[in-house]
mmCIF file of C-alpha atoms in Angstrom:
data_model
loop_
_atom_site.group_PDB
_atom_site.id
_atom_site.type_symbol
_atom_site.label_atom_id
_atom_site.label_comp_id
_atom_site.label_asym_id
_atom_site.label_seq_id
_atom_site.Cartn_x
_atom_site.Cartn_y
_atom_site.Cartn_z
ATOM 1 C CA UNK A 1 1.672 14.577 16.590
ATOM 2 C CA UNK A 2 0.724 11.245 14.975
ATOM 3 C CA UNK A 3 1.697 8.155 16.924
ATOM 4 C CA UNK A 4 0.176 5.402 14.759
ATOM 5 C CA UNK A 5 1.642 3.418 11.862
ATOM 6 C CA UNK A 6 -0.778 0.826 10.478
ATOM 7 C CA UNK A 7 1.189 -0.360 7.436
ATOM 8 C CA UNK A 8 4.399 -2.204 8.327
ATOM 9 C CA UNK A 9 5.646 -5.529 6.947
ATOM 10 C CA UNK A 10 7.673 -8.222 8.685
ATOM 11 C CA UNK A 11 9.693 -11.277 7.676
ATOM 12 C CA UNK A 12 6.427 -13.214 7.403
ATOM 13 C CA UNK A 13 6.134 -11.727 3.897
ATOM 14 C CA UNK A 14 8.657 -9.386 2.262
ATOM 15 C CA UNK A 15 9.848 -7.443 5.318
ATOM 16 C CA UNK A 16 13.300 -7.723 6.888
ATOM 17 C CA UNK A 17 12.512 -7.835 10.604
ATOM 18 C CA UNK A 18 10.540 -10.036 12.962
ATOM 19 C CA UNK A 19 7.245 -8.777 14.406
ATOM 20 C CA UNK A 20 8.889 -8.272 17.792
ATOM 21 C CA UNK A 21 11.728 -6.235 16.290
ATOM 22 C CA UNK A 22 9.183 -4.019 14.569
ATOM 23 C CA UNK A 23 7.297 -3.511 17.827
ATOM 24 C CA UNK A 24 10.451 -2.610 19.733
ATOM 25 C CA UNK A 25 11.381 -0.045 17.074
ATOM 26 C CA UNK A 26 7.894 1.458 17.234
ATOM 27 C CA UNK A 27 8.178 1.792 21.014
ATOM 28 C CA UNK A 28 11.591 3.424 20.652
ATOM 29 C CA UNK A 29 10.147 5.916 18.142
ATOM 30 C CA UNK A 30 7.377 6.851 20.572
ATOM 31 C CA UNK A 31 4.413 5.302 18.757
ATOM 32 C CA UNK A 32 1.349 4.353 20.762
ATOM 33 C CA UNK A 33 -0.038 1.979 18.089
ATOM 34 C CA UNK A 34 1.725 -0.252 15.574
ATOM 35 C CA UNK A 35 -0.051 -2.290 12.908
ATOM 36 C CA UNK A 36 1.825 -5.337 11.636
ATOM 37 C CA UNK A 37 0.663 -6.431 8.193
ATOM 38 C CA UNK A 38 1.163 -9.381 5.838
ATOM 39 C CA UNK A 39 0.555 -9.423 2.103
ATOM 40 C CA UNK A 40 -2.376 -11.784 1.574
ATOM 41 C CA UNK A 41 -1.503 -14.997 -0.241
ATOM 42 C CA UNK A 42 -1.534 -15.039 -4.046
ATOM 43 C CA UNK A 43 -0.295 -18.183 -5.835
ATOM 44 C CA UNK A 44 3.245 -17.845 -7.224
ATOM 45 C CA UNK A 45 3.754 -14.399 -5.643
ATOM 46 C CA UNK A 46 6.994 -14.669 -3.677
ATOM 47 C CA UNK A 47 6.418 -11.492 -1.651
ATOM 48 C CA UNK A 48 3.187 -12.780 -0.077
ATOM 49 C CA UNK A 49 2.634 -14.760 3.106
ATOM 50 C CA UNK A 50 1.944 -18.478 2.740
ATOM 51 C CA UNK A 51 -1.388 -19.830 3.939
ATOM 52 C CA UNK A 52 0.258 -21.598 6.872
ATOM 53 C CA UNK A 53 2.412 -18.551 7.491
ATOM 54 C CA UNK A 54 -0.678 -16.361 7.807
ATOM 55 C CA UNK A 55 -1.949 -18.501 10.670
ATOM 56 C CA UNK A 56 1.429 -18.438 12.418
ATOM 57 C CA UNK A 57 1.628 -14.672 11.904
ATOM 58 C CA UNK A 58 -1.729 -14.110 13.591
ATOM 59 C CA UNK A 59 -0.748 -16.401 16.457
ATOM 60 C CA UNK A 60 2.582 -14.667 17.030
ATOM 61 C CA UNK A 61 1.208 -11.131 16.786
ATOM 62 C CA UNK A 62 -1.593 -11.958 19.209
ATOM 63 C CA UNK A 63 0.990 -13.218 21.702
ATOM 64 C CA UNK A 64 3.004 -10.019 21.260
ATOM 65 C CA UNK A 65 -0.117 -7.931 21.820
ATOM 66 C CA UNK A 66 -0.287 -9.328 25.331
ATOM 67 C CA UNK A 67 3.446 -9.130 25.976
ATOM 68 C CA UNK A 68 3.678 -5.423 25.110
ATOM 69 C CA UNK A 69 0.184 -4.261 26.084
ATOM 70 C CA UNK A 70 1.540 -1.920 28.764
ATOM 71 C CA UNK A 71 3.866 -0.181 26.291
ATOM 72 C CA UNK A 72 2.071 -0.072 22.932
ATOM 73 C CA UNK A 73 -1.110 -1.185 21.192
ATOM 74 C CA UNK A 74 -0.281 -3.888 18.641
ATOM 75 C CA UNK A 75 -2.708 -4.647 15.803
ATOM 76 C CA UNK A 76 -2.708 -7.590 13.414
ATOM 77 C CA UNK A 77 -3.440 -6.482 9.859
ATOM 78 C CA UNK A 78 -3.496 -7.807 6.324
ATOM 79 C CA UNK A 79 -2.822 -6.044 3.034
ATOM 80 C CA UNK A 80 -4.986 -7.883 0.571
ATOM 81 C CA UNK A 81 -4.706 -7.398 -3.145
ATOM 82 C CA UNK A 82 -7.769 -6.982 -5.331
ATOM 83 C CA UNK A 83 -6.782 -10.301 -6.894
ATOM 84 C CA UNK A 84 -6.234 -12.273 -3.676
ATOM 85 C CA UNK A 85 -8.804 -14.783 -2.438
ATOM 86 C CA UNK A 86 -7.207 -15.653 0.919
ATOM 87 C CA UNK A 87 -9.517 -15.787 3.921
ATOM 88 C CA UNK A 88 -9.223 -12.580 5.929
ATOM 89 C CA UNK A 89 -10.773 -13.838 9.145
ATOM 90 C CA UNK A 90 -8.877 -13.225 12.364
ATOM 91 C CA UNK A 91 -7.252 -9.949 11.303
ATOM 92 C CA UNK A 92 -7.953 -6.670 13.085
ATOM 93 C CA UNK A 93 -8.165 -4.627 9.880
ATOM 94 C CA UNK A 94 -7.650 -4.798 6.122
ATOM 95 C CA UNK A 95 -5.655 -2.613 3.720
ATOM 96 C CA UNK A 96 -6.970 -2.974 0.174
ATOM 97 C CA UNK A 97 -4.406 -2.556 -2.605
ATOM 98 C CA UNK A 98 -3.768 -3.334 -6.267
ATOM 99 C CA UNK A 99 -0.342 -4.622 -7.328
ATOM 100 C CA UNK A 100 -1.227 -5.992 -10.774
ATOM 101 C CA UNK A 101 -2.556 -5.313 -14.217
ATOM 102 C CA UNK A 102 -5.097 -7.936 -15.237
ATOM 103 C CA UNK A 103 -5.420 -8.789 -18.941
ATOM 104 C CA UNK A 104 -7.598 -11.711 -20.045
ATOM 105 C CA UNK A 105 -7.268 -13.271 -16.591
ATOM 106 C CA UNK A 106 -3.456 -13.035 -16.546
ATOM 107 C CA UNK A 107 -1.771 -10.912 -13.847
ATOM 108 C CA UNK A 108 1.254 -8.713 -14.514
ATOM 109 C CA UNK A 109 3.233 -6.967 -11.758
ATOM 110 C CA UNK A 110 2.881 -3.213 -11.464
ATOM 111 C CA UNK A 111 5.697 -2.611 -8.970
ATOM 112 C CA UNK A 112 8.301 -5.388 -9.239
ATOM 113 C CA UNK A 113 10.976 -3.322 -11.024
ATOM 114 C CA UNK A 114 11.201 -0.488 -13.513
ATOM 115 C CA UNK A 115 12.532 -2.779 -16.240
ATOM 116 C CA UNK A 116 9.672 -5.229 -15.768
ATOM 117 C CA UNK A 117 7.119 -2.414 -15.671
ATOM 118 C CA UNK A 118 8.353 -1.021 -18.985
ATOM 119 C CA UNK A 119 8.455 -4.503 -20.495
ATOM 120 C CA UNK A 120 4.859 -5.239 -19.472
ATOM 121 C CA UNK A 121 3.597 -1.938 -20.875
ATOM 122 C CA UNK A 122 5.424 -2.555 -24.151
ATOM 123 C CA UNK A 123 4.448 -6.207 -24.553
ATOM 124 C CA UNK A 124 0.946 -6.229 -23.062
ATOM 125 C CA UNK A 125 -0.303 -2.709 -23.790
ATOM 126 C CA UNK A 126 1.650 -1.989 -26.971
ATOM 127 C CA UNK A 127 3.655 0.738 -25.280
ATOM 128 C CA UNK A 128 0.516 2.678 -24.323
ATOM 129 C CA UNK A 129 1.077 3.801 -20.729
ATOM 130 C CA UNK A 130 -2.376 5.370 -20.578
ATOM 131 C CA UNK A 131 -4.044 2.090 -21.521
ATOM 132 C CA UNK A 132 -2.033 0.525 -18.686
ATOM 133 C CA UNK A 133 -3.208 3.266 -16.316
ATOM 134 C CA UNK A 134 -6.819 2.741 -17.357
ATOM 135 C CA UNK A 135 -6.466 -0.982 -16.675
ATOM 136 C CA UNK A 136 -4.872 -0.360 -13.279
ATOM 137 C CA UNK A 137 -7.322 2.267 -12.022
ATOM 138 C CA UNK A 138 -10.318 0.209 -13.155
ATOM 139 C CA UNK A 139 -9.288 -2.327 -10.486
ATOM 140 C CA UNK A 140 -8.334 0.318 -7.924
ATOM 141 C CA UNK A 141 -11.786 1.857 -8.156
ATOM 142 C CA UNK A 142 -13.351 -1.435 -7.106
ATOM 143 C CA UNK A 143 -10.860 -2.411 -4.382
ATOM 144 C CA UNK A 144 -13.154 -1.591 -1.440
ATOM 145 C CA UNK A 145 -16.118 -3.303 -3.071
ATOM 146 C CA UNK A 146 -14.021 -6.441 -3.645
ATOM 147 C CA UNK A 147 -11.918 -6.605 -0.476
ATOM 148 C CA UNK A 148 -14.162 -4.823 2.087
ATOM 149 C CA UNK A 149 -10.982 -3.089 3.243
ATOM 150 C CA UNK A 150 -10.769 -0.488 5.996
ATOM 151 C CA UNK A 151 -7.949 1.494 4.341
ATOM 152 C CA UNK A 152 -7.143 2.202 0.667
ATOM 153 C CA UNK A 153 -3.495 1.326 0.059
ATOM 154 C CA UNK A 154 -1.003 3.299 -2.113
ATOM 155 C CA UNK A 155 -3.629 4.589 -4.551
ATOM 156 C CA UNK A 156 -1.275 5.494 -7.410
ATOM 157 C CA UNK A 157 1.256 2.662 -7.137
ATOM 158 C CA UNK A 158 1.470 2.675 -10.944
ATOM 159 C CA UNK A 159 3.673 5.789 -10.637
ATOM 160 C CA UNK A 160 6.309 4.029 -8.515
ATOM 161 C CA UNK A 161 8.920 4.227 -11.300
ATOM 162 C CA UNK A 162 7.633 7.442 -12.874
ATOM 163 C CA UNK A 163 9.417 10.089 -10.828
ATOM 164 C CA UNK A 164 9.390 13.432 -12.682
ATOM 165 C CA UNK A 165 7.051 11.833 -15.252
ATOM 166 C CA UNK A 166 10.001 10.023 -16.805
ATOM 167 C CA UNK A 167 7.796 7.361 -18.438
ATOM 168 C CA UNK A 168 4.405 9.023 -18.905
ATOM 169 C CA UNK A 169 2.676 12.287 -18.112
ATOM 170 C CA UNK A 170 0.463 12.321 -15.029
ATOM 171 C CA UNK A 171 -1.174 15.469 -16.435
ATOM 172 C CA UNK A 172 -2.312 13.681 -19.598
ATOM 173 C CA UNK A 173 -6.137 13.793 -19.993
ATOM 174 C CA UNK A 174 -6.419 10.003 -20.201
ATOM 175 C CA UNK A 175 -4.399 9.536 -17.014
ATOM 176 C CA UNK A 176 -6.422 12.158 -15.146
ATOM 177 C CA UNK A 177 -9.675 10.582 -16.350
ATOM 178 C CA UNK A 178 -8.543 7.164 -15.103
ATOM 179 C CA UNK A 179 -7.660 8.625 -11.691
ATOM 180 C CA UNK A 180 -10.961 10.475 -11.420
ATOM 181 C CA UNK A 181 -12.917 7.404 -12.430
ATOM 182 C CA UNK A 182 -11.426 5.484 -9.522
ATOM 183 C CA UNK A 183 -11.907 8.376 -7.080
ATOM 184 C CA UNK A 184 -15.546 8.735 -8.113
ATOM 185 C CA UNK A 185 -16.127 5.254 -6.708
ATOM 186 C CA UNK A 186 -13.734 5.173 -3.763
ATOM 187 C CA UNK A 187 -14.523 8.464 -2.040
ATOM 188 C CA UNK A 188 -18.161 7.329 -1.766
ATOM 189 C CA UNK A 189 -16.988 4.325 0.276
ATOM 190 C CA UNK A 190 -15.955 6.713 3.094
ATOM 191 C CA UNK A 191 -12.710 4.839 3.763
ATOM 192 C CA UNK A 192 -9.393 6.619 4.371
ATOM 193 C CA UNK A 193 -6.704 6.795 1.717
ATOM 194 C CA UNK A 194 -3.263 6.178 3.126
ATOM 195 C CA UNK A 195 -0.588 8.813 2.648
ATOM 196 C CA UNK A 196 2.165 6.259 2.169
ATOM 197 C CA UNK A 197 5.847 7.218 2.538
ATOM 198 C CA UNK A 198 7.236 3.785 1.621
ATOM 199 C CA UNK A 199 8.617 4.561 -1.839
ATOM 200 C CA UNK A 200 10.286 7.671 -0.461
ATOM 201 C CA UNK A 201 12.174 5.567 2.080
ATOM 202 C CA UNK A 202 13.395 3.397 -0.814
ATOM 203 C CA UNK A 203 14.566 6.427 -2.806
ATOM 204 C CA UNK A 204 12.041 5.894 -5.597
ATOM 205 C CA UNK A 205 9.804 8.919 -5.049
ATOM 206 C CA UNK A 206 10.122 12.475 -3.774
ATOM 207 C CA UNK A 207 6.567 12.538 -2.437
ATOM 208 C CA UNK A 208 4.260 9.942 -0.924
ATOM 209 C CA UNK A 209 1.511 7.898 -2.524
ATOM 210 C CA UNK A 210 -0.753 9.403 -3.651
ATOM 211 C CA UNK A 211 0.836 12.380 -5.386
ATOM 212 C CA UNK A 212 0.207 15.872 -4.056
ATOM 213 C CA UNK A 213 -2.212 16.590 -6.922
ATOM 214 C CA UNK A 214 -4.245 13.505 -6.093
ATOM 215 C CA UNK A 215 -4.162 14.260 -2.359
ATOM 216 C CA UNK A 216 -5.629 17.685 -3.145
ATOM 217 C CA UNK A 217 -8.227 16.052 -5.408
ATOM 218 C CA UNK A 218 -9.266 13.647 -2.644
ATOM 219 C CA UNK A 219 -9.371 16.450 -0.074
ATOM 220 C CA UNK A 220 -11.607 18.559 -2.316
ATOM 221 C CA UNK A 221 -13.973 15.607 -2.643
ATOM 222 C CA UNK A 222 -14.220 15.294 1.149
ATOM 223 C CA UNK A 223 -12.057 12.178 1.346
ATOM 224 C CA UNK A 224 -10.190 11.036 4.446
ATOM 225 C CA UNK A 225 -6.551 10.152 5.037
ATOM 226 C CA UNK A 226 -4.334 8.098 7.318
ATOM 227 C CA UNK A 227 -0.545 8.386 7.416
ATOM 228 C CA UNK A 228 1.495 5.198 7.024
ATOM 229 C CA UNK A 229 5.080 4.203 6.275
ATOM 230 C CA UNK A 230 4.582 0.898 4.411
ATOM 231 C CA UNK A 231 7.835 0.062 6.161
ATOM 232 C CA UNK A 232 9.604 -3.196 5.323
ATOM 233 C CA UNK A 233 12.257 -2.666 7.981
ATOM 234 C CA UNK A 234 12.321 -1.562 11.596
ATOM 235 C CA UNK A 235 14.370 1.546 10.844
ATOM 236 C CA UNK A 236 11.758 2.985 8.455
ATOM 237 C CA UNK A 237 8.729 2.810 10.741
ATOM 238 C CA UNK A 238 6.978 6.222 10.751
ATOM 239 C CA UNK A 239 9.314 7.386 7.958
ATOM 240 C CA UNK A 240 9.245 11.193 7.594
ATOM 241 C CA UNK A 241 6.151 11.478 9.764
ATOM 242 C CA UNK A 242 7.519 14.739 11.141
ATOM 243 C CA UNK A 243 7.175 16.248 7.657
ATOM 244 C CA UNK A 244 4.114 14.620 6.132
ATOM 245 C CA UNK A 245 1.825 14.617 9.164
ATOM 246 C CA UNK A 246 1.239 18.288 8.366
ATOM 247 C CA UNK A 247 -0.874 17.153 5.381
ATOM 248 C CA UNK A 248 -3.389 15.659 7.783
#
């Protein structure tokens, strides 16, 4: 049985609940370790923590560590994007993720909404979803090198709105080549890939990040995994752990 969830978000960024509410839910669910995480600051990104908020977050979580030390281990984490430059000092661990396409120094959201995703692919990549995938995975492949993260976050986030391959084929040779190019670099870093059930909790996917095909690919390469919920609410902590822990 897995009793750790290291990817949960609070009201300090785009989560719904306070850090203490998240801790109490984790205790109720029987977890022995809960990792509270903020999205590292990026200018103009409304879902990220502010610079002052990051300091208050660390202060509050450290106080809660002491308050609940006899009931649960509380860790203070940060999910930093490849394109974030916020100082990461004072956090217990780092999740490295990519939430953007980058074209000529301009960032475009990967996961804001399906409509925006389609619009960006049409306007920035001329409707070529595989060019978009190549752009995305080129950053993903370098996320550990750039962020020095301890965990690789939601590897194939670009498929968030692509359930049943409704927008592009994940078996297309160009898509597979982009995935493999990133895995060639990341598996060598010897950092775990998270099996992330967050989009499932939101009703957007039927399987976790990464997809089952990519999980098998990583496993065959000797890669490591950690299960996480990417929960943005107390009720979704350890979401479907009873099912997906079997993958580990």
